[in-house]
CSV table of C-alpha atoms in Angstrom, one decimal:
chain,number,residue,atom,x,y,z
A,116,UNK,CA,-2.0,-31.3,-14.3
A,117,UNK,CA,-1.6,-31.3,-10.7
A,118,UNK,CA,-5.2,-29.5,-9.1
A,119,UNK,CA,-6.1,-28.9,-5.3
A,120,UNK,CA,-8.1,-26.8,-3.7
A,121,UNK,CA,-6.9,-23.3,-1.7
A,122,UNK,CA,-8.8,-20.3,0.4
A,123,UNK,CA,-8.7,-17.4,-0.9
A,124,UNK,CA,-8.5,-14.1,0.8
A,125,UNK,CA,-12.3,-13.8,1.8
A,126,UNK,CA,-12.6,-16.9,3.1
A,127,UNK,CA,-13.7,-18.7,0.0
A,128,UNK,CA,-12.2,-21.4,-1.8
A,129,UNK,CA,-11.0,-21.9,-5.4
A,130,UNK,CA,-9.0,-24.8,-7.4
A,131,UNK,CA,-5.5,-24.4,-8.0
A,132,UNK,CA,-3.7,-25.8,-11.0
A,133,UNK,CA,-0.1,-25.9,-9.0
A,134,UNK,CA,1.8,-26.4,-12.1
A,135,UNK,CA,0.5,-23.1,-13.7
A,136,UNK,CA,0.6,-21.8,-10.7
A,137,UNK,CA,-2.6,-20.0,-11.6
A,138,UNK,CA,-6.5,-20.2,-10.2
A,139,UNK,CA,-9.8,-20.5,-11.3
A,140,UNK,CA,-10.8,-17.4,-8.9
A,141,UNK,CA,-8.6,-14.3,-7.5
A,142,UNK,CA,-6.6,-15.4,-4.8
A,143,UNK,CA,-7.6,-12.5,-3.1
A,144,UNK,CA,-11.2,-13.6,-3.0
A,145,UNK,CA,-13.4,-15.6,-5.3
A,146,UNK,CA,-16.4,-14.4,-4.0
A,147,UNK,CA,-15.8,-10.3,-3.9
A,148,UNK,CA,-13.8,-10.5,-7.5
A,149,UNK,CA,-16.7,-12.2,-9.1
A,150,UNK,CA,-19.3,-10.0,-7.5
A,151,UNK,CA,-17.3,-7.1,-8.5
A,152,UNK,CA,-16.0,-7.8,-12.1
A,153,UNK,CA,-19.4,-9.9,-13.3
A,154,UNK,CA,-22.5,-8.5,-11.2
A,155,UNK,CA,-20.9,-4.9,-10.7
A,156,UNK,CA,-19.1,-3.5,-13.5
A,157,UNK,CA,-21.3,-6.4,-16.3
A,158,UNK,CA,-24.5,-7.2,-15.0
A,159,UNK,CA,-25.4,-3.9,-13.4
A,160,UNK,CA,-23.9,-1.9,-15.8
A,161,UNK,CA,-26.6,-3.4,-18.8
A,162,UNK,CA,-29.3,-3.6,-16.5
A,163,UNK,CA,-29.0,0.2,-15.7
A,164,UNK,CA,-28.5,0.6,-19.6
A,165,UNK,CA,-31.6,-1.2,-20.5
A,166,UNK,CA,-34.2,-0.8,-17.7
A,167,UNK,CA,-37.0,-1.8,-20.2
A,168,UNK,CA,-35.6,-5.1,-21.2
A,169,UNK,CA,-37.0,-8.0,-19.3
A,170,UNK,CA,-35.0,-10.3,-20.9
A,171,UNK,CA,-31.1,-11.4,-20.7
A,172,UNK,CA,-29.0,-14.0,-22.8
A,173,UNK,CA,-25.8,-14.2,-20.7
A,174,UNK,CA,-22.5,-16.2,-22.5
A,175,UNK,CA,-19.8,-17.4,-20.0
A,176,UNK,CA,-16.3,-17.9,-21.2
A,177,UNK,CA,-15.0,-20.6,-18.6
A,178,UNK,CA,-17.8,-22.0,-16.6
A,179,UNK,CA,-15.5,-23.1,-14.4
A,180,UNK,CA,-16.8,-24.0,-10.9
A,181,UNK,CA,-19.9,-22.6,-11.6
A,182,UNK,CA,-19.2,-19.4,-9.0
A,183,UNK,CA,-20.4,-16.5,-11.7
A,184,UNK,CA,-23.8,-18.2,-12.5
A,185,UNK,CA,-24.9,-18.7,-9.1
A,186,UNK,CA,-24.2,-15.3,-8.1
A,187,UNK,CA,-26.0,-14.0,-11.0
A,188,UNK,CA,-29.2,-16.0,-10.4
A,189,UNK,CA,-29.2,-14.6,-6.1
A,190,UNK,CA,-28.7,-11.3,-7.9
A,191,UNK,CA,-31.5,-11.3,-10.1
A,192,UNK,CA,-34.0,-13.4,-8.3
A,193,UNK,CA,-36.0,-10.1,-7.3
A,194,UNK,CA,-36.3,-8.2,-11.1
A,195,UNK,CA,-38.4,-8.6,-13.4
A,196,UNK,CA,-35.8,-9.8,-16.0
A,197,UNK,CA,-35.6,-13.4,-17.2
A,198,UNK,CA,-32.2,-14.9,-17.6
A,199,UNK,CA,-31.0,-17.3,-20.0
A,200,UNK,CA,-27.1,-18.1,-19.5
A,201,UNK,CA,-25.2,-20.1,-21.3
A,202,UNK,CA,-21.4,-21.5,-19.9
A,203,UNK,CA,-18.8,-22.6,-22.0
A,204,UNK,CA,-16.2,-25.0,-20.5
A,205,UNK,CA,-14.0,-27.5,-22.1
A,206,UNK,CA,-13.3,-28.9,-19.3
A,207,UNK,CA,-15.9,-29.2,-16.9
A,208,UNK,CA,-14.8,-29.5,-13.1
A,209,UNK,CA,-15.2,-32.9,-11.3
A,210,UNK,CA,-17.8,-33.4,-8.7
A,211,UNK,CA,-15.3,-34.3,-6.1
A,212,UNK,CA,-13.6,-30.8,-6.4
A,213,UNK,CA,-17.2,-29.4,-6.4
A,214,UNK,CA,-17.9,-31.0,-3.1
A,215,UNK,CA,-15.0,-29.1,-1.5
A,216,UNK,CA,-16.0,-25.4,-2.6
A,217,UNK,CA,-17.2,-23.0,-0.2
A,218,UNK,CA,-19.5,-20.8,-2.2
A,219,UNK,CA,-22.8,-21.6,-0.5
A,220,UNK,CA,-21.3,-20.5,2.7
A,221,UNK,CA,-19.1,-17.7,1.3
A,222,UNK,CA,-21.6,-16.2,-0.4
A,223,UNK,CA,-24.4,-16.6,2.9
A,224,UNK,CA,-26.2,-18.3,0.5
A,225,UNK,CA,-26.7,-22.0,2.0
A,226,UNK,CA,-30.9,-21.2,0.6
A,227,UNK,CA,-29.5,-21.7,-2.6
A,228,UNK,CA,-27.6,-25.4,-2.3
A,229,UNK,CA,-30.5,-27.2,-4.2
A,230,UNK,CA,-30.4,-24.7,-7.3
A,231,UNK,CA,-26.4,-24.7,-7.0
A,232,UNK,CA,-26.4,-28.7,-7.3
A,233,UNK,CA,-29.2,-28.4,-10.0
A,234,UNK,CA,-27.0,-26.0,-11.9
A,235,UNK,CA,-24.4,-28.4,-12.1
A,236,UNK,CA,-26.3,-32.2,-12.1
A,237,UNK,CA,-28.3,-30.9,-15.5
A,238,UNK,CA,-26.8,-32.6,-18.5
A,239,UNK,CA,-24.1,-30.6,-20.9
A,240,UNK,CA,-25.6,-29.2,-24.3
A,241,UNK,CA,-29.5,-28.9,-23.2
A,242,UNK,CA,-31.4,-25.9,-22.0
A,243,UNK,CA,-32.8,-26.5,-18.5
A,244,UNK,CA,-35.0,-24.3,-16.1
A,245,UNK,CA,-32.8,-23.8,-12.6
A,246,UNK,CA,-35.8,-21.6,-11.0
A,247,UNK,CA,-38.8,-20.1,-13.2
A,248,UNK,CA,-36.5,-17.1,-14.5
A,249,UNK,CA,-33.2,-18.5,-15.4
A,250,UNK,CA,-32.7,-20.9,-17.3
A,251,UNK,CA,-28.9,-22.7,-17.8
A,252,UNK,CA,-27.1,-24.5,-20.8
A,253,UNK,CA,-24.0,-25.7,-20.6
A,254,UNK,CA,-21.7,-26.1,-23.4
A,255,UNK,CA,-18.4,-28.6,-23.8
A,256,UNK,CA,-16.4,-26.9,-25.9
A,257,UNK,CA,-13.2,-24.6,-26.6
A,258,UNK,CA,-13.3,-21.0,-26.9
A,259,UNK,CA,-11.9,-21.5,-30.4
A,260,UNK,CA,-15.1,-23.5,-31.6
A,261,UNK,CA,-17.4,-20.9,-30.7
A,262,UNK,CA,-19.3,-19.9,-33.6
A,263,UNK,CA,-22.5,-17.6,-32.1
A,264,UNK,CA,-23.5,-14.8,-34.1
A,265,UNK,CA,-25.7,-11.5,-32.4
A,266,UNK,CA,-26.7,-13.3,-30.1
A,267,UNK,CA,-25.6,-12.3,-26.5
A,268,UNK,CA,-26.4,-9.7,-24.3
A,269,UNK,CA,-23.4,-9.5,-22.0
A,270,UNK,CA,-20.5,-12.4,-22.1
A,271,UNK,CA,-18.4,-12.8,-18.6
A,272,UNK,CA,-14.8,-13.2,-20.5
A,273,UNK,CA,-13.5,-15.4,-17.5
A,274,UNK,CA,-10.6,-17.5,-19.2
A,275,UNK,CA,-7.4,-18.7,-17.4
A,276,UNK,CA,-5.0,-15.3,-18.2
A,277,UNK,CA,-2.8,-14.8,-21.1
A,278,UNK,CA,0.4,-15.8,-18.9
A,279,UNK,CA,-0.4,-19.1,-18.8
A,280,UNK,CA,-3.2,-18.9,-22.3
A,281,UNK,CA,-2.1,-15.9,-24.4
A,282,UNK,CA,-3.8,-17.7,-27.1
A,283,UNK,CA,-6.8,-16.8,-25.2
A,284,UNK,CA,-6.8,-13.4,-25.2
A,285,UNK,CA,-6.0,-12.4,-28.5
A,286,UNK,CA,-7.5,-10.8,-32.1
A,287,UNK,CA,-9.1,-14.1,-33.5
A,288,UNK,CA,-11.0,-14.7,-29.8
A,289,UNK,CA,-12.3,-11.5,-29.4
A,290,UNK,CA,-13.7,-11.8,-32.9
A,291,UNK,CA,-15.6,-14.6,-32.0
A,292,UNK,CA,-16.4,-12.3,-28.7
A,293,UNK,CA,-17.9,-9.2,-31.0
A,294,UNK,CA,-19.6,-11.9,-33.4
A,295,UNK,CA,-21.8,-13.2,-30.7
A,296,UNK,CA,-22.8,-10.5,-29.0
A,297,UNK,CA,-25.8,-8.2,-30.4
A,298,UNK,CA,-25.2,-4.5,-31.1
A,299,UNK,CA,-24.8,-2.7,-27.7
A,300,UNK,CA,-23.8,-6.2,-25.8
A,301,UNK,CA,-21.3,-5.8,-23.0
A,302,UNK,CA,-18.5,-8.0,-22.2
A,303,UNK,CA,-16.3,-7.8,-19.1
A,304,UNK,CA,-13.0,-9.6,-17.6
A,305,UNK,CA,-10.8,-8.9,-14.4
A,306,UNK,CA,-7.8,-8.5,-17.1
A,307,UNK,CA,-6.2,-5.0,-17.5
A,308,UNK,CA,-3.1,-5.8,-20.2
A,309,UNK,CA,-2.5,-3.2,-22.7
A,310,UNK,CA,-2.2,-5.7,-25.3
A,311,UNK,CA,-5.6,-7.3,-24.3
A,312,UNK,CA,-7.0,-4.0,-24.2
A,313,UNK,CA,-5.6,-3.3,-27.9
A,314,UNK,CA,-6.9,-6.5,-29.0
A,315,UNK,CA,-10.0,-5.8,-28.0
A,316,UNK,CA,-10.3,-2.1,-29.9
A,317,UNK,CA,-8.6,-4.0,-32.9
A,318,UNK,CA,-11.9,-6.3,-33.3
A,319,UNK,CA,-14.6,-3.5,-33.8
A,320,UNK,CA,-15.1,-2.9,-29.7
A,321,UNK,CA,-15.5,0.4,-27.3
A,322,UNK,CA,-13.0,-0.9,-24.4
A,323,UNK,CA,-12.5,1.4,-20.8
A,324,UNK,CA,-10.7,0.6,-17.7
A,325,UNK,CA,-12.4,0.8,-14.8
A,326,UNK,CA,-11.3,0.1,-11.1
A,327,UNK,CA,-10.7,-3.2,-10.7
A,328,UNK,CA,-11.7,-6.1,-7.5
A,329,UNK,CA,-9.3,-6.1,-4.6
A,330,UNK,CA,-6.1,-6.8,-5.2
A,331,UNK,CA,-6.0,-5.3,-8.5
A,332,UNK,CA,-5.9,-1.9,-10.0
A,333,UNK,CA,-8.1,-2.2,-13.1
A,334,UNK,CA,-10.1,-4.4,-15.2
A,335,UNK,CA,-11.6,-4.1,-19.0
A,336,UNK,CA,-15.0,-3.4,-19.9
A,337,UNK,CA,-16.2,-3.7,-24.0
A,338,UNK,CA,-19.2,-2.6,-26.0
A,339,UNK,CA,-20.2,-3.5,-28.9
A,340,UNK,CA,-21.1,-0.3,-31.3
């Protein structure tokens, strides 16, 4: 399929797949709707839940560009906690798209180009140390394969949506979601659907709405109980 790369509304870039018409980040700002969904409403949310953990096993559901781990090593580099995050992609994003993202300068975060090009030169299916507290593995796979069990912490649910992947964003997926994640583990997505929503509470999990990232009203936030 057809790909090129577009600005979105903060200044910050994003692939397009034209004949999906659909994006890999909001087009109202890749930068602001990660920090908001991922860092915000996921990654602040446990922290603030678990001050006494210094430990976090982060699961990624679309690795993508690579955008929601490199935000989430800036914003921990100061804790105490250490970070082990693991992406799943099935289809991992070309180093010529890569070249033409602007997330370093988007982000003001050009200190970081070394660990960004580390993050995504380290080989697929090994556990590697980015900087001494977070370590990255990446995983080639499909959603569908995933077979983790209490494992996870928080998951970033960051799949293309269910217009153009319904299959995505249904019961048996969010099975496999609940399965991986330990008791008390969070997961969070910019999606608001009712049905997504349903599907979620269907599966075992405690699901609220919360204000969503510019451009969109809500988003869904699940715990595991």
């Amino acid at each position: 399929m057809k790909r090129k790369i577009v600005t979105t509304g903060d200044g910050s870039t994003t692939i397009q797949i034209t004949d999906w018409n659909e994006q890999y980040h909001s087009m109202h700002g890749a930068v602001q709707e990660a920090k908001h969904v991922f860092l915000k409403m996921g990654l602040d949310f446990w922290m603030n839940e678990n001050p006494d953990q210094n430990s976090l096993h982060i699961l990624e559901i679309g690795f993508g560009t690579g955008l929601n781990a490199l935000l989430t090593l800036i914003h921990t580099e100061k804790s105490s906690v250490n970070l082990l995050y693991e992406g799943v992609e099935a289809y991992p994003v070309s180093s010529e798209e890569l070249a033409q993202l602007n997330y370093l300068e988007a982000a003001d975060a050009q200190v970081f180009e070394v660990v960004f090009e580390k993050m995504h030169q380290t080989p697929w299916e090994q556990t590697e140390t980015i900087t001494e507290a977070f370590q990255l593995k990446k995983r080639k796979q499909t959603f569908e394969t995933l077979e983790d069990q209490d494992q996870h912490d928080l998951i970033y649910f960051d799949a293309f949506g269910a217009r153009v992947q319904p299959e995505l964003w249904e019961e048996p997926i969010f099975e496999k979601m609940y399965c991986a994640l330990k008791a008390g583990g969070v997961l969070v997505t910019y999606a608001a659907k009712g049905s997504v929503r349903r599907a979620m509470q269907a599966v075992g999990f405690k699901v609220e709405r919360l204000p969503g990232p510019p451009g969109k009203r809500e988003m869904l936030r699940a715990v595991k109980v």
